[in-house]
Structure formats: structure tokens, C-alpha cells
Coordinates of C-alpha atoms and ligand atoms in Angstrom, one line a residue:
M294 CA 13.6 11.9 -13.5
K295 CA 14.4 8.7 -14.8
S296 CA 11.8 6.5 -16.4
F297 CA 11.8 2.7 -16.3
E298 CA 12.5 2.8 -20.1
D299 CA 15.8 4.5 -19.4
L300 CA 17.0 1.8 -16.9
G301 CA 17.6 -0.9 -19.7
L302 CA 14.9 -3.3 -18.6
T303 CA 13.4 -5.5 -21.3
E304 CA 10.1 -5.0 -22.9
D305 CA 8.6 -8.0 -20.9
T306 CA 9.4 -6.5 -17.7
L307 CA 8.1 -3.0 -18.8
K308 CA 5.1 -4.6 -19.5
V309 CA 4.8 -6.3 -16.2
L310 CA 5.4 -3.0 -14.5
K311 CA 2.8 -1.3 -16.6
R312 CA 0.3 -4.1 -15.4
K313 CA 1.3 -3.4 -11.6
G314 CA 0.7 0.2 -12.1
Y315 CA 4.3 1.2 -11.2
E316 CA 4.6 4.7 -13.3
E317 CA 8.1 5.6 -12.4
P318 CA 11.1 4.1 -10.7
T319 CA 11.7 4.9 -7.0
P320 CA 15.1 6.7 -6.4
I321 CA 16.7 3.6 -5.3
Q322 CA 15.7 1.8 -8.2
A323 CA 16.7 4.4 -10.6
K324 CA 20.1 4.2 -9.1
T325 CA 20.6 0.3 -8.7
I326 CA 19.0 -1.3 -11.5
P327 CA 21.2 0.0 -14.2
V328 CA 24.2 -0.9 -12.1
I329 CA 23.0 -4.4 -11.5
L330 CA 22.3 -5.0 -15.1
A331 CA 25.8 -3.6 -16.3
G332 CA 26.7 -6.7 -14.5
E333 CA 30.1 -5.6 -12.8
K334 CA 29.8 -4.2 -9.2
D335 CA 28.5 -5.4 -6.1
I336 CA 26.1 -2.8 -4.4
V337 CA 25.3 -1.5 -1.0
G338 CA 21.9 0.3 -1.1
Q339 CA 20.6 2.5 1.7
A340 CA 17.1 3.8 1.3
Q341 CA 14.1 3.8 3.9
T342 CA 11.4 1.4 4.3
G343 CA 8.8 1.5 1.8
T344 CA 11.1 2.8 -1.0
G345 CA 10.8 -0.3 -3.2
K346 CA 14.2 -1.9 -2.4
T347 CA 12.6 -5.3 -3.4
A348 CA 12.0 -4.3 -7.1
A349 CA 15.5 -2.3 -6.8
F350 CA 17.3 -5.8 -6.7
G351 CA 14.5 -8.3 -7.7
L352 CA 13.9 -6.7 -11.3
P353 CA 17.5 -6.6 -12.5
I354 CA 18.3 -10.1 -11.0
L355 CA 15.2 -11.3 -12.8
E356 CA 16.5 -10.1 -16.1
L357 CA 19.9 -11.7 -15.6
L358 CA 18.6 -15.2 -14.5
R359 CA 18.5 -17.9 -17.0
E360 CA 15.9 -20.3 -17.5
N361 CA 16.2 -24.2 -17.0
V362 CA 19.1 -24.0 -14.9
K363 CA 19.6 -26.9 -12.3
N364 CA 21.1 -25.3 -9.3
V365 CA 19.9 -22.3 -7.3
Q366 CA 20.7 -19.0 -8.9
A367 CA 20.1 -16.5 -6.4
L368 CA 19.7 -16.3 -2.5
V369 CA 17.9 -13.6 -0.9
L370 CA 18.1 -13.3 2.8
A371 CA 15.5 -11.5 4.9
P372 CA 15.0 -11.2 8.6
T373 CA 11.5 -12.7 9.4
R374 CA 9.4 -15.2 7.8
E375 CA 6.6 -12.6 6.8
L376 CA 9.4 -10.5 5.1
A377 CA 10.8 -13.6 3.3
I378 CA 7.2 -14.3 2.0
Q379 CA 6.5 -10.7 1.0
V380 CA 9.7 -10.5 -0.8
A381 CA 9.2 -13.7 -2.7
E382 CA 5.6 -12.7 -3.5
E383 CA 6.8 -9.2 -5.0
I384 CA 9.6 -11.0 -6.9
N385 CA 7.2 -13.5 -8.2
S386 CA 4.9 -10.8 -9.4
L387 CA 7.6 -9.2 -11.2
K388 CA 8.9 -12.1 -13.2
G389 CA 6.6 -11.8 -16.1
K390 CA 6.6 -14.7 -18.6
K391 CA 10.0 -16.0 -17.5
K392 CA 10.0 -19.5 -16.3
L393 CA 11.6 -18.9 -12.8
S394 CA 10.7 -20.6 -9.6
I395 CA 10.9 -18.3 -6.6
V396 CA 10.4 -20.1 -3.2
P397 CA 10.4 -18.5 0.4
I398 CA 12.1 -21.0 2.8
Y399 CA 11.7 -20.1 6.6
G400 CA 11.6 -21.4 9.9
G401 CA 8.0 -22.8 11.0
Q402 CA 7.1 -24.1 7.8
S403 CA 7.5 -27.8 7.6
I404 CA 10.8 -28.9 6.3
D405 CA 9.2 -31.8 4.3
M406 CA 7.4 -29.3 2.2
Q407 CA 10.4 -27.3 1.7
L408 CA 12.5 -30.3 0.7
R409 CA 10.1 -31.3 -1.9
S410 CA 10.1 -27.6 -3.5
L411 CA 13.7 -27.7 -3.3
K412 CA 14.0 -31.1 -5.1
K413 CA 11.9 -29.8 -7.9
G414 CA 14.7 -27.2 -8.5
V415 CA 14.3 -23.6 -7.6
D416 CA 16.1 -20.5 -9.0
V417 CA 15.5 -18.0 -6.3
V418 CA 15.5 -18.9 -2.7
V419 CA 14.1 -16.2 -0.4
G420 CA 15.0 -17.3 3.4
T421 CA 15.5 -16.5 6.8
P422 CA 19.0 -17.2 8.0
G423 CA 18.2 -19.9 10.5
R424 CA 16.3 -22.1 8.3
I425 CA 18.8 -21.7 5.4
I426 CA 21.7 -22.8 7.7
D427 CA 19.4 -26.0 8.7
H428 CA 19.1 -26.8 5.0
L429 CA 22.6 -26.2 4.5
E430 CA 23.6 -28.6 7.2
R431 CA 21.1 -31.2 5.9
R432 CA 22.7 -30.8 2.5
T433 CA 19.3 -30.1 1.2
L434 CA 20.2 -26.8 -0.2
R435 CA 23.3 -25.9 -2.3
L436 CA 24.6 -22.4 -2.9
G437 CA 27.9 -23.2 -4.4
E438 CA 26.9 -21.9 -7.9
I439 CA 24.8 -19.0 -7.3
S440 CA 25.1 -15.8 -9.4
F441 CA 23.6 -13.5 -6.9
L442 CA 23.2 -13.1 -3.0
V443 CA 21.0 -10.3 -1.6
L444 CA 21.1 -9.4 2.1
D445 CA 17.8 -7.5 2.5
E446 CA 17.0 -5.5 5.6
A447 CA 20.5 -6.1 6.6
D448 CA 20.4 -3.9 9.7
E449 CA 17.4 -5.7 11.0
M450 CA 19.1 -9.2 10.5
L451 CA 22.0 -7.7 12.6
N452 CA 19.5 -6.4 15.3
M453 CA 17.9 -9.7 15.5
G454 CA 21.4 -11.4 16.1
F455 CA 21.9 -13.0 12.5
L456 CA 25.5 -11.9 12.2
E457 CA 26.9 -15.3 12.8
D458 CA 24.3 -17.1 10.5
V459 CA 24.7 -14.6 7.7
T460 CA 28.6 -15.0 7.8
K461 CA 28.2 -18.6 7.8
I462 CA 25.8 -18.6 4.9
L463 CA 28.2 -16.2 2.9
E464 CA 31.3 -18.7 3.4
N465 CA 28.9 -21.4 2.0
T466 CA 28.6 -19.8 -1.3
N467 CA 30.8 -19.6 -4.4
P468 CA 33.2 -16.4 -4.3
D469 CA 32.3 -15.2 -7.7
K470 CA 28.9 -14.5 -7.0
R471 CA 27.6 -10.8 -7.1
T472 CA 26.5 -9.5 -3.5
M473 CA 24.0 -7.0 -2.7
M474 CA 23.2 -5.5 0.6
F475 CA 20.1 -3.3 1.4
S476 CA 19.5 -1.5 4.5
A477 CA 17.6 1.4 6.1
T478 CA 20.4 2.4 8.0
M479 CA 24.1 1.9 7.8
P480 CA 25.7 0.9 11.0
R481 CA 29.6 0.2 11.1
E482 CA 29.0 -3.5 11.3
I483 CA 27.1 -3.4 7.9
M484 CA 30.0 -1.7 6.3
R485 CA 32.3 -4.4 8.0
I486 CA 30.3 -7.2 6.2
A487 CA 30.8 -5.4 2.9
E488 CA 34.3 -4.9 3.4
R489 CA 34.9 -8.5 4.3
H490 CA 32.8 -10.3 2.0
M491 CA 32.0 -8.2 -0.9
G492 CA 34.1 -7.4 -4.0
D493 CA 34.3 -4.2 -5.7
Y494 CA 31.2 -2.5 -4.4
E495 CA 29.3 0.8 -5.0
L496 CA 27.6 2.6 -2.0
M497 CA 24.1 4.0 -3.2
G498 CA 22.2 6.2 -0.7
V499 CA 19.2 8.1 -1.3
Q500 CA 19.6 11.2 0.4
K501 CA 17.0 12.5 2.9
G502 CA 17.3 16.2 2.2
N503 CA 15.8 19.0 4.4
L504 CA 12.2 19.0 4.9
T505 CA 9.9 21.9 5.5
V506 CA 6.2 21.7 5.8
S507 CA 3.6 24.5 5.1
Q508 CA 1.0 25.9 7.5
T509 CA -1.6 23.3 6.4
D510 CA -3.7 21.8 8.9
Q511 CA -2.6 17.8 8.9
I512 CA -4.9 15.2 10.0
Y513 CA -5.2 11.5 9.5
F514 CA -8.0 8.9 9.9
E515 CA -7.4 5.5 10.6
V516 CA -9.6 3.4 8.0
S517 CA -9.4 -0.1 6.7
P518 CA -8.5 -0.4 2.9
S519 CA -11.8 -1.3 2.0
D520 CA -13.4 1.7 3.7
K521 CA -11.4 4.2 2.3
F522 CA -13.7 5.1 -0.7
E523 CA -16.7 5.7 1.9
A524 CA -14.4 7.8 4.0
L525 CA -13.3 9.9 1.0
C526 CA -17.2 10.5 0.1
R527 CA -18.0 11.6 3.5
I528 CA -15.1 14.0 3.6
I529 CA -16.1 15.5 0.3
D530 CA -19.9 15.7 1.3
I531 CA -19.2 17.3 4.5
E532 CA -17.3 20.4 2.9
E533 CA -18.9 23.4 1.9
S534 CA -16.9 23.5 -1.4
F535 CA -14.3 20.9 -1.7
Y536 CA -11.4 21.7 -4.1
G537 CA -8.9 19.1 -3.7
L538 CA -6.4 16.7 -5.2
I539 CA -6.3 13.1 -4.1
F540 CA -3.2 11.2 -4.2
C541 CA -3.1 7.3 -5.0
R542 CA -0.1 5.0 -5.5
T543 CA -0.7 3.7 -9.0
K544 CA -2.3 5.0 -11.9
I545 CA -4.8 1.9 -11.8
D546 CA -5.8 3.3 -8.2
A547 CA -6.1 6.7 -9.5
E548 CA -8.6 5.6 -12.2
T549 CA -10.5 3.3 -10.0
V550 CA -11.0 6.0 -7.4
A551 CA -11.8 8.7 -10.1
N552 CA -14.4 6.3 -11.9
H553 CA -16.1 5.5 -8.6
L554 CA -16.4 9.1 -7.7
I555 CA -18.0 9.7 -11.2
D556 CA -20.3 6.8 -10.7
R557 CA -21.5 8.4 -7.4
G558 CA -22.2 11.6 -9.2
Y559 CA -19.2 13.6 -8.4
D560 CA -17.2 15.9 -11.0
A561 CA -14.0 13.9 -10.7
D562 CA -11.2 13.2 -13.1
A563 CA -7.8 11.0 -13.0
L564 CA -4.6 12.4 -13.7
H565 CA -1.8 9.8 -14.4
G566 CA 1.4 9.3 -16.3
D567 CA -0.2 7.6 -19.5
L568 CA -2.2 10.7 -20.6
S569 CA -0.9 12.6 -23.4
Q570 CA 0.1 16.1 -22.9
G571 CA -2.9 17.4 -24.7
Q572 CA -5.2 15.2 -22.5
R573 CA -3.4 16.3 -19.5
E574 CA -3.6 19.9 -20.3
K575 CA -7.4 19.7 -21.0
I576 CA -7.9 17.9 -17.6
L577 CA -6.1 20.4 -15.7
N578 CA -7.9 23.2 -17.4
K579 CA -11.0 22.0 -16.2
F580 CA -9.8 21.6 -12.8
R581 CA -8.4 25.2 -12.7
K582 CA -11.8 26.5 -14.1
R583 CA -13.5 24.2 -11.2
Q584 CA -15.6 22.3 -13.8
V585 CA -14.1 19.4 -12.0
N586 CA -13.4 20.0 -8.4
I587 CA -11.8 16.6 -7.6
L588 CA -8.6 15.4 -9.2
V589 CA -7.3 12.1 -8.3
A590 CA -3.8 11.9 -9.3
T591 CA -0.5 9.9 -8.7
D592 CA 2.7 11.5 -7.6
V593 CA 4.3 11.5 -11.0
A594 CA 1.3 13.1 -12.8
A595 CA 0.9 15.6 -10.0
R596 CA 4.4 16.8 -10.2
G597 CA 4.6 20.5 -11.7
I598 CA 0.7 21.1 -11.3
D599 CA 0.3 24.5 -10.4
V600 CA -3.1 24.9 -9.1
R601 CA -3.5 27.2 -6.2
D602 CA -6.0 27.4 -3.2
L603 CA -6.9 23.8 -3.0
T604 CA -9.0 23.3 0.3
H605 CA -7.9 19.8 0.5
V606 CA -5.0 17.4 -0.4
I607 CA -6.1 13.7 0.6
N608 CA -3.4 11.0 0.7
Y609 CA -5.6 8.3 -0.1
A610 CA -2.4 6.0 -0.1
L611 CA 0.3 6.7 2.3
P612 CA 3.1 8.6 0.5
Q613 CA 6.2 6.6 -0.2
D614 CA 8.5 8.7 1.9
P615 CA 8.6 11.8 4.0
E616 CA 9.6 14.0 1.1
S617 CA 6.9 13.0 -1.0
Y618 CA 4.4 13.5 2.0
V619 CA 5.8 17.2 2.2
H620 CA 5.5 17.6 -1.4
R621 CA 2.1 16.4 -1.6
I622 CA 0.6 18.7 1.2
G623 CA 2.5 21.6 0.1
R624 CA -0.1 22.2 -2.5
T625 CA -2.8 23.2 -0.1
G626 CA -2.7 26.1 2.4
R627 CA -1.0 28.4 -0.2
A628 CA -1.4 32.2 -0.5
G629 CA -2.4 32.6 3.0
K630 CA -5.5 30.3 2.7
E631 CA -6.0 27.8 5.0
G632 CA -6.0 24.3 3.6
T633 CA -6.4 20.7 5.0
A634 CA -4.2 17.7 4.3
I635 CA -6.0 14.4 5.2
T636 CA -4.1 11.1 5.2
F637 CA -5.7 7.7 5.3
V638 CA -3.8 5.3 7.3
T639 CA -4.6 1.6 7.7
P640 CA -3.7 -0.1 11.0
E641 CA -0.9 -1.8 9.3
E642 CA 0.8 1.4 8.1
Y643 CA 0.6 3.2 11.3
R644 CA 4.1 2.9 12.1
K645 CA 5.0 4.2 8.7
L646 CA 3.0 7.3 9.4
Q647 CA 4.9 7.7 12.8
Y648 CA 8.1 7.8 10.9
I649 CA 6.8 10.2 8.3
K650 CA 5.5 12.5 11.0
K651 CA 9.0 12.3 12.8
S652 CA 11.1 12.9 9.6
A653 CA 9.1 15.5 8.2
K654 CA 9.0 17.2 11.7
T655 CA 5.6 18.0 11.6
D656 CA 2.4 17.5 13.6
I657 CA -0.5 15.2 12.0
R658 CA -3.4 15.0 14.4
R659 CA -5.7 12.2 14.6
A660 CA -9.2 12.7 13.8
T661 CA -12.4 10.8 13.5
L662 CA -14.5 10.4 10.4
P663 CA -17.7 12.5 10.0
K664 CA -20.8 10.4 10.9
V665 CA -23.4 9.8 8.3
K666 CA -26.0 11.9 10.3
D667 CA -23.8 14.8 10.4
V668 CA -22.8 14.7 6.7
I669 CA -26.5 14.6 5.8
N670 CA -27.4 17.3 8.3
T671 CA -24.4 19.5 6.8
K672 CA -26.0 18.8 3.2
K673 CA -29.5 20.0 4.3
Q674 CA -28.1 23.0 6.0
R675 CA -26.2 24.0 2.8
I676 CA -29.1 23.7 0.7
K677 CA -31.2 25.8 3.1
S678 CA -28.8 28.5 3.0
E679 CA -28.4 28.2 -0.7
L680 CA -32.1 28.6 -1.2
A681 CA -32.2 31.5 1.0
E682 CA -29.6 33.2 -1.2
I683 CA -31.7 32.6 -4.2
V684 CA -34.9 34.0 -2.5
N685 CA -33.0 37.1 -1.3
S686 CA -31.5 37.9 -4.9
K687 CA -34.2 38.0 -7.6
L688 CA -36.4 35.2 -8.4
Q689 CA -37.3 34.6 -12.3
D690 CA -40.7 35.4 -13.1
N691 CA -41.4 32.0 -15.2
Y692 CA -40.5 30.1 -11.8
L693 CA -42.7 32.2 -9.8
E694 CA -45.5 31.5 -12.3
M695 CA -44.9 27.8 -12.2
S696 CA -44.8 28.0 -8.5
R697 CA -48.2 29.5 -8.2
D698 CA -49.5 27.0 -10.6
L699 CA -48.2 24.1 -8.5
L700 CA -49.5 25.6 -5.3
S701 CA -53.1 26.1 -6.7
G702 CA -53.7 22.2 -6.5
N703 CA -51.5 21.1 -3.7
S704 CA -50.6 22.0 -0.1
P705 CA -47.2 24.0 0.2
D706 CA -45.3 21.6 2.4
E707 CA -46.2 18.5 0.1
I708 CA -45.4 20.3 -2.9
L709 CA -42.1 21.5 -1.6
A710 CA -41.4 18.0 -0.3
A711 CA -41.9 16.6 -3.9
L712 CA -39.6 19.2 -5.2
L713 CA -36.9 18.5 -2.9
Q714 CA -37.2 14.9 -3.7
Y715 CA -37.2 15.6 -7.2
A716 CA -34.1 17.6 -7.0
F717 CA -31.9 15.6 -4.4
H718 CA -32.9 12.2 -5.2
G719 CA -31.6 10.0 -2.4
E720 CA -29.3 12.5 -1.2
F721 CA -30.4 12.4 2.4
D722 CA -30.7 8.8 2.6
E723 CA -28.5 7.2 5.3
K724 CA -28.7 4.2 3.3
S725 CA -26.6 5.6 0.5
Y726 CA -23.6 5.7 2.8
T727 CA -22.2 2.4 4.0
E728 CA -20.8 1.6 7.4
I729 CA -17.3 2.2 8.1
E730 CA -15.3 -0.2 10.3
D731 CA -13.9 1.3 13.4
V732 CA -10.3 0.2 13.3
T733 CA -9.5 2.9 15.9
S734 CA -11.3 1.0 18.7
V735 CA -8.9 -1.7 18.1
D736 CA -6.0 -1.7 20.6
N737 CA -2.9 -2.1 18.3
K738 CA -1.2 -4.4 20.9
G739 CA -4.3 -6.4 21.6
R740 CA -4.5 -8.0 18.3
T741 CA -2.9 -11.0 16.8
R742 CA -1.9 -11.5 13.3
L743 CA -2.1 -15.0 12.1
F744 CA -0.4 -17.1 9.3
V745 CA -2.5 -19.2 7.2
A746 CA -0.8 -22.0 5.1
K747 CA -3.0 -21.7 2.4
G748 CA -3.3 -19.2 -0.4
K749 CA -4.7 -18.3 -3.9
K750 CA -3.0 -21.5 -5.5
D751 CA -5.4 -23.6 -3.0
G752 CA -8.5 -21.7 -4.3
L753 CA -8.5 -19.5 -1.1
T754 CA -10.2 -16.0 -1.4
P755 CA -10.7 -13.3 1.3
K756 CA -14.5 -14.4 1.4
K757 CA -13.7 -18.1 1.8
L758 CA -11.0 -17.3 4.4
V759 CA -13.6 -15.3 6.4
D760 CA -16.3 -17.8 6.0
F761 CA -13.9 -20.5 7.1
I762 CA -12.7 -18.7 10.2
R763 CA -16.2 -17.9 11.1
E764 CA -17.5 -21.5 10.7
K765 CA -14.5 -22.8 12.9
C766 CA -15.0 -20.5 15.9
G767 CA -17.8 -18.2 15.4
V768 CA -15.8 -15.0 15.3
R769 CA -17.9 -12.0 14.1
E770 CA -17.2 -11.1 10.7
D771 CA -16.4 -7.4 11.5
K772 CA -13.7 -8.6 13.8
I773 CA -11.9 -10.3 11.1
K774 CA -9.3 -7.8 9.5
G775 CA -6.1 -7.3 7.6
I776 CA -6.9 -10.1 5.2
Q777 CA -4.1 -10.6 2.9
V778 CA -4.6 -13.8 0.5
L779 CA -1.2 -14.4 -1.0
E780 CA -0.2 -17.0 -3.8
K781 CA 0.8 -19.7 -1.3
F782 CA -0.1 -18.1 2.1
S783 CA -2.4 -15.7 3.6
F784 CA -2.6 -13.5 6.7
V785 CA -5.4 -12.3 8.8
T786 CA -5.6 -10.2 12.1
L787 CA -8.1 -11.0 14.7
P788 CA -8.6 -9.6 18.2
F789 CA -6.4 -11.5 20.9
H790 CA -9.1 -13.5 22.4
E791 CA -10.5 -14.8 19.1
A792 CA -7.2 -15.5 17.8
E793 CA -6.4 -17.6 20.8
M794 CA -9.8 -19.6 20.2
L795 CA -8.6 -20.4 16.6
L796 CA -5.1 -21.3 17.4
E797 CA -6.2 -23.5 20.1
H798 CA -8.8 -25.0 17.7
F799 CA -5.9 -25.9 15.4
R800 CA -3.5 -27.1 17.9
K801 CA -6.1 -29.8 18.9
T802 CA -7.3 -30.9 15.5
K803 CA -4.1 -31.3 13.7
K804 CA -1.9 -33.4 16.0
G805 CA 1.4 -34.3 14.6
R806 CA 1.1 -32.2 11.6
W807 CA 2.0 -28.6 11.2
P808 CA -1.3 -26.6 12.0
L809 CA -3.1 -24.7 9.2
I810 CA -3.1 -21.4 11.2
T811 CA -0.3 -20.2 13.3
R812 CA 0.8 -17.0 14.9
A813 CA 2.5 -14.9 12.2
K814 CA 6.0 -13.9 13.1
E815 CA 5.8 -10.2 12.6
G816 CA 8.1 -8.2 10.3
K817 CA 9.0 -4.6 11.3
K818 CA 6.8 -3.2 9.1
K819 CA 3.6 -4.5 11.1
Ligands
LIG1186 P1 11.2 -1.5 0.9 O1 11.8 -2.9 0.9 O2 12.1 -0.4 0.6 O3 10.7 -1.3 2.2 P2 9.1 -2.5 -1.0 O4 10.0 -3.3 -1.9 O5 8.6 -3.5 0.2 O6 9.9 -1.5 -0.2 O7 8.0 -1.8 -1.6 C1 7.0 -1.0 -0.8 C2 5.9 -0.8 -1.8 O8 5.9 -0.1 -2.9 C3 5.3 -2.2 -2.4 O9 3.9 -2.3 -2.1 C4 5.7 -2.3 -3.7 O10 4.8 -3.0 -4.6 C5 5.4 -0.8 -4.1 N1 6.4 -0.3 -5.1 C6 7.6 -0.5 -5.4 N2 8.3 0.1 -6.2 C7 7.2 0.9 -6.8 C8 7.3 1.9 -7.8 N3 8.1 2.1 -8.8 N4 5.9 2.5 -8.1 C9 4.9 2.2 -7.2 N5 4.9 1.3 -6.3 C10 6.1 0.7 -6.1
LIG1187 MG1 12.2 -4.5 1.9

């Protein structure tokens, strides 16, 4: 397996990746980054959604762009406004200290605002085809001196009928640029564009391979991201003897989850790629001996772990692709013992789960999270049976002596209650668990994703956004979901009715101007 260090990236970029918590390049990144950096060939890259294609072209392009250049240096075309924004955000987050300006340009946003940023000078434009054509026709965008052109989600752009626009844009660019096309599928039209508009290109695919899934019982829970931790605690608490691996996407997440677990009194540890071989062995040994019964790991760190008889594998974060799903859950249910694989899915990830399910040809049942009452009852039951077991074996004399002593001055039920309180301080308290939002009760189609034309740079925070929306139309806080505050924009999901109220409000108050809140054009991932 290649590491980011092997790909020819600069120290600065490696630092950025470390900060972002990316441990290892995805297969498509490992393939494209060195080729793009080498500076010769064009690229057609095929890989499924969620495999990190943005960084696959974003990282090497950022490395190759120069600072203080007057003209646009790179154009990325994306099919929808939301994708254009996401891609621009991701590239922006990868640029490190380099002075480069990356701007999304899409229909729906006011042309004036875009003109202002284009005038100031932009290095990377991430745009939807329609709006790029608008700017080309107004001569407010010149693409005659670009170094890179990327067609992102090319199949999707064709599906949306952008072939003509894309061709036109290609014809408005200088022939000596380098062109890259990324797509989840490779229909014939895509190859035709490559033949016609690209130079010497290399086709890079990531093979899907054959997938087989073990006998593990597979279930999933729909939870909002902020409720994942609480859900995890309930799952662990309701088990007789939980012994499991919890998978996170980045090492930062793995450490955070492990630390929260430790804070809450669990025997947990984190395993990630930053540990020395010695540290790693030590942690694994503790896990094998069950001194630690919960190991929170990244895919990379978990590779090659040979631990048997896990009761659970938990996908705290959805795996990157079907292969890694199969790989992760293959660690439970071994040696004839039944294991459970649990996957947390946020409403936004639901489609990706369906894709994993289909590709891995496996059945993943939907289940509901245990209720706090049930968790507490299970705990009590467990203590009862453990106490009964101790009574049935042999009680030690010194305990019996102390017991008689205590009973001489108090009633048995009082002294026993005091003892339980002393031993299980707070454990049966419903308040030690927090509410979990029922995202499953929300009809997928009944909700509206909204676009908010303000972001972090305007001082917006998720809390401020929630307060603002509540103040504007009295929506209950628990109905405000999927909050995403990005640099310049934000997104939020509301039930249909409330969303309509809010949209109506802004249509009324902002006559003539582009309203602050509008319907988000949904990308295919949503
Ligand atoms: P795609 O375009 O292939 O659908 P994206 O570029 O949108 O995928 O990436 C999907 C997610 O994976 C993003 O949240 C991104 O930040 C994350 N990601 C990308 N590369 C890595 C990596 N090497 N390690 C961990 N996470 C990554
Ligand atoms: Mg993408």
C-alpha cells in the first residue's frame, strides 16, 4: 500500500493531510496523484462515489499551480451547484499556505457577486456548465490560458444533458492545457469526449473485485451525526459482554471517540496509523487479553489485526466503499461464533448504504436503537445474575463478617440500596443518557434541503443558524437537521412545511435581491 509520502507531494501538503486526518491515499488517489504531478499525461479516472476523487485531482493541481498569476489557472466542471460548492470547499481545505483563490461559480448565485470575485482574480474556478457558459458569453471569464481542466462526475454531467455545454466550454480553452475526467461509470460518450478533446491520456480505474460476506448478522441504525456517540454507548451497554472494533474514518475521529468512551468509564483504546509499532503491539495485546474490550480504529490501522471472536464490528463512519465494508465486517462472526455488524447511517448517507448493500450483495437490516429504559433494565438484570452467581459460589469470610456488622444497625433493604448506590453510582440514572433524535421518523422525500448564502466567513455557526431559523419562523429546534456551515455557504434540512414557510418568508422580505435562503439544488449524493 502506498502512503501519501510516496506520491511526491510537498511537506506542506503532507502537513495539511495530517491535519485533516487522512491517513492513507485512497486507491484512485494513489494512482492519479503521481501521474498528474509528473506533468505529462491527461487522465480519465474511474472510481465510485466517495472514493476521494476530489483530492485525487485537487492535491496535485494545487501543487502545480503558481501564486500571483493573473489569469484563471484551472477550471473544474461539476454537474450541480451543491457539488460545485463541495468540491470548491474540499480543494480550499487542501491548499495549505499557498496563496490561491478557489471560487465556486454556479447558477442561482447572483452574477454580480461572481463578477466581483472574478475581477479580483481567481486561480481555480469550480463551476456548473450553464453558468460558466454565461460568463464566457459575457466575456467575464477567460479560459484561454488555463493549465488544467477537470470534468468531475462526467457521467452525471452527461445524464443531466450538459454534453453540448461541456463541449462548448472545452472549445473555449487553450489546447495546451491538461485535461482530466473523473466519473463513476464509463459510458461510451465519455470515452468519445476523451478521444476528441484529450491528448495522450491514461485510463485509470479502480477495480471492484469480487466480494463475499461472512455469516455476520448485519444491521444499521439511522442516526444524526451528533447522536452517534450516544447511540454507541447504548449499544455497548445493552450487551452482555461487548468485545468489538469500532471503525472511524480518520485518526482524529478514532481518538476522539476513544477518549469520549474512556471519559464515560469504558475500557477503550484507539488504534491508528500514527502509533509506533511498539505502541500498536501493546494496545493489541491488551485488546487480545480483553483488558480493553473496545478498540476504536481506522481502516488502515485495523489492517492485519488478527483478533478473533469479536462480538461486534461497528461502522461508526460509513466505510469508503463496498470492499472496505466487507473487509471490516469480516472480522466478526468468525470461527462459527455469531457476531453482529452495526453500521451508523446519517440520512444523507442513506443512498450510499444502498449502494454498498447492492455491491456487496448482502442484506443489511434496519433496526431501532435500544431505548434508555431497556438499556438500564438490561444492566440491572445483568447485575442480578452476576450477584446470584457470586452467592452460589463461595462467599469470602471477611465480606460476610462486614455484612453482619452493617446489618446490625440498619434494615437490610436500606443497607443493600446504599451498597448498590455506592457501587453503581449513577449507572441506573436515565439522565446519564441523552435523547437521540429520531431521524427515522422523517420521510426522506418529505424534507427540503435549503441553501443559505452565508457561511463561516460571515461569522455563521451551526448554533447561530439554528437560532436564526427559529427566530424567523418558529421552527422547532429538533426539526432543524443536516446543518452544514461551510466557508461561504451553509446548508440545512427542514421538513417540507417548515421549509416552505421559511422560503416564503425570504421571498417576501428580499424583493429584488437574491434571497438569503433558497432551495438547494440537490447533488446525487443527497
Ligand atoms: P468522490 O468525489 O469520489 O465521491 P470525495 O472527493 O467527495 O469523493 O470524498 C469523499 C469523502 O472522503 C470526503 O469527505 C473526503 O474529505 C474524504 N476523503 C478523501 N480522501 C480521503 C483519504 N485519503 N482519507 C480519508 N478521507 C478521505
Ligand atoms: Mg466527487
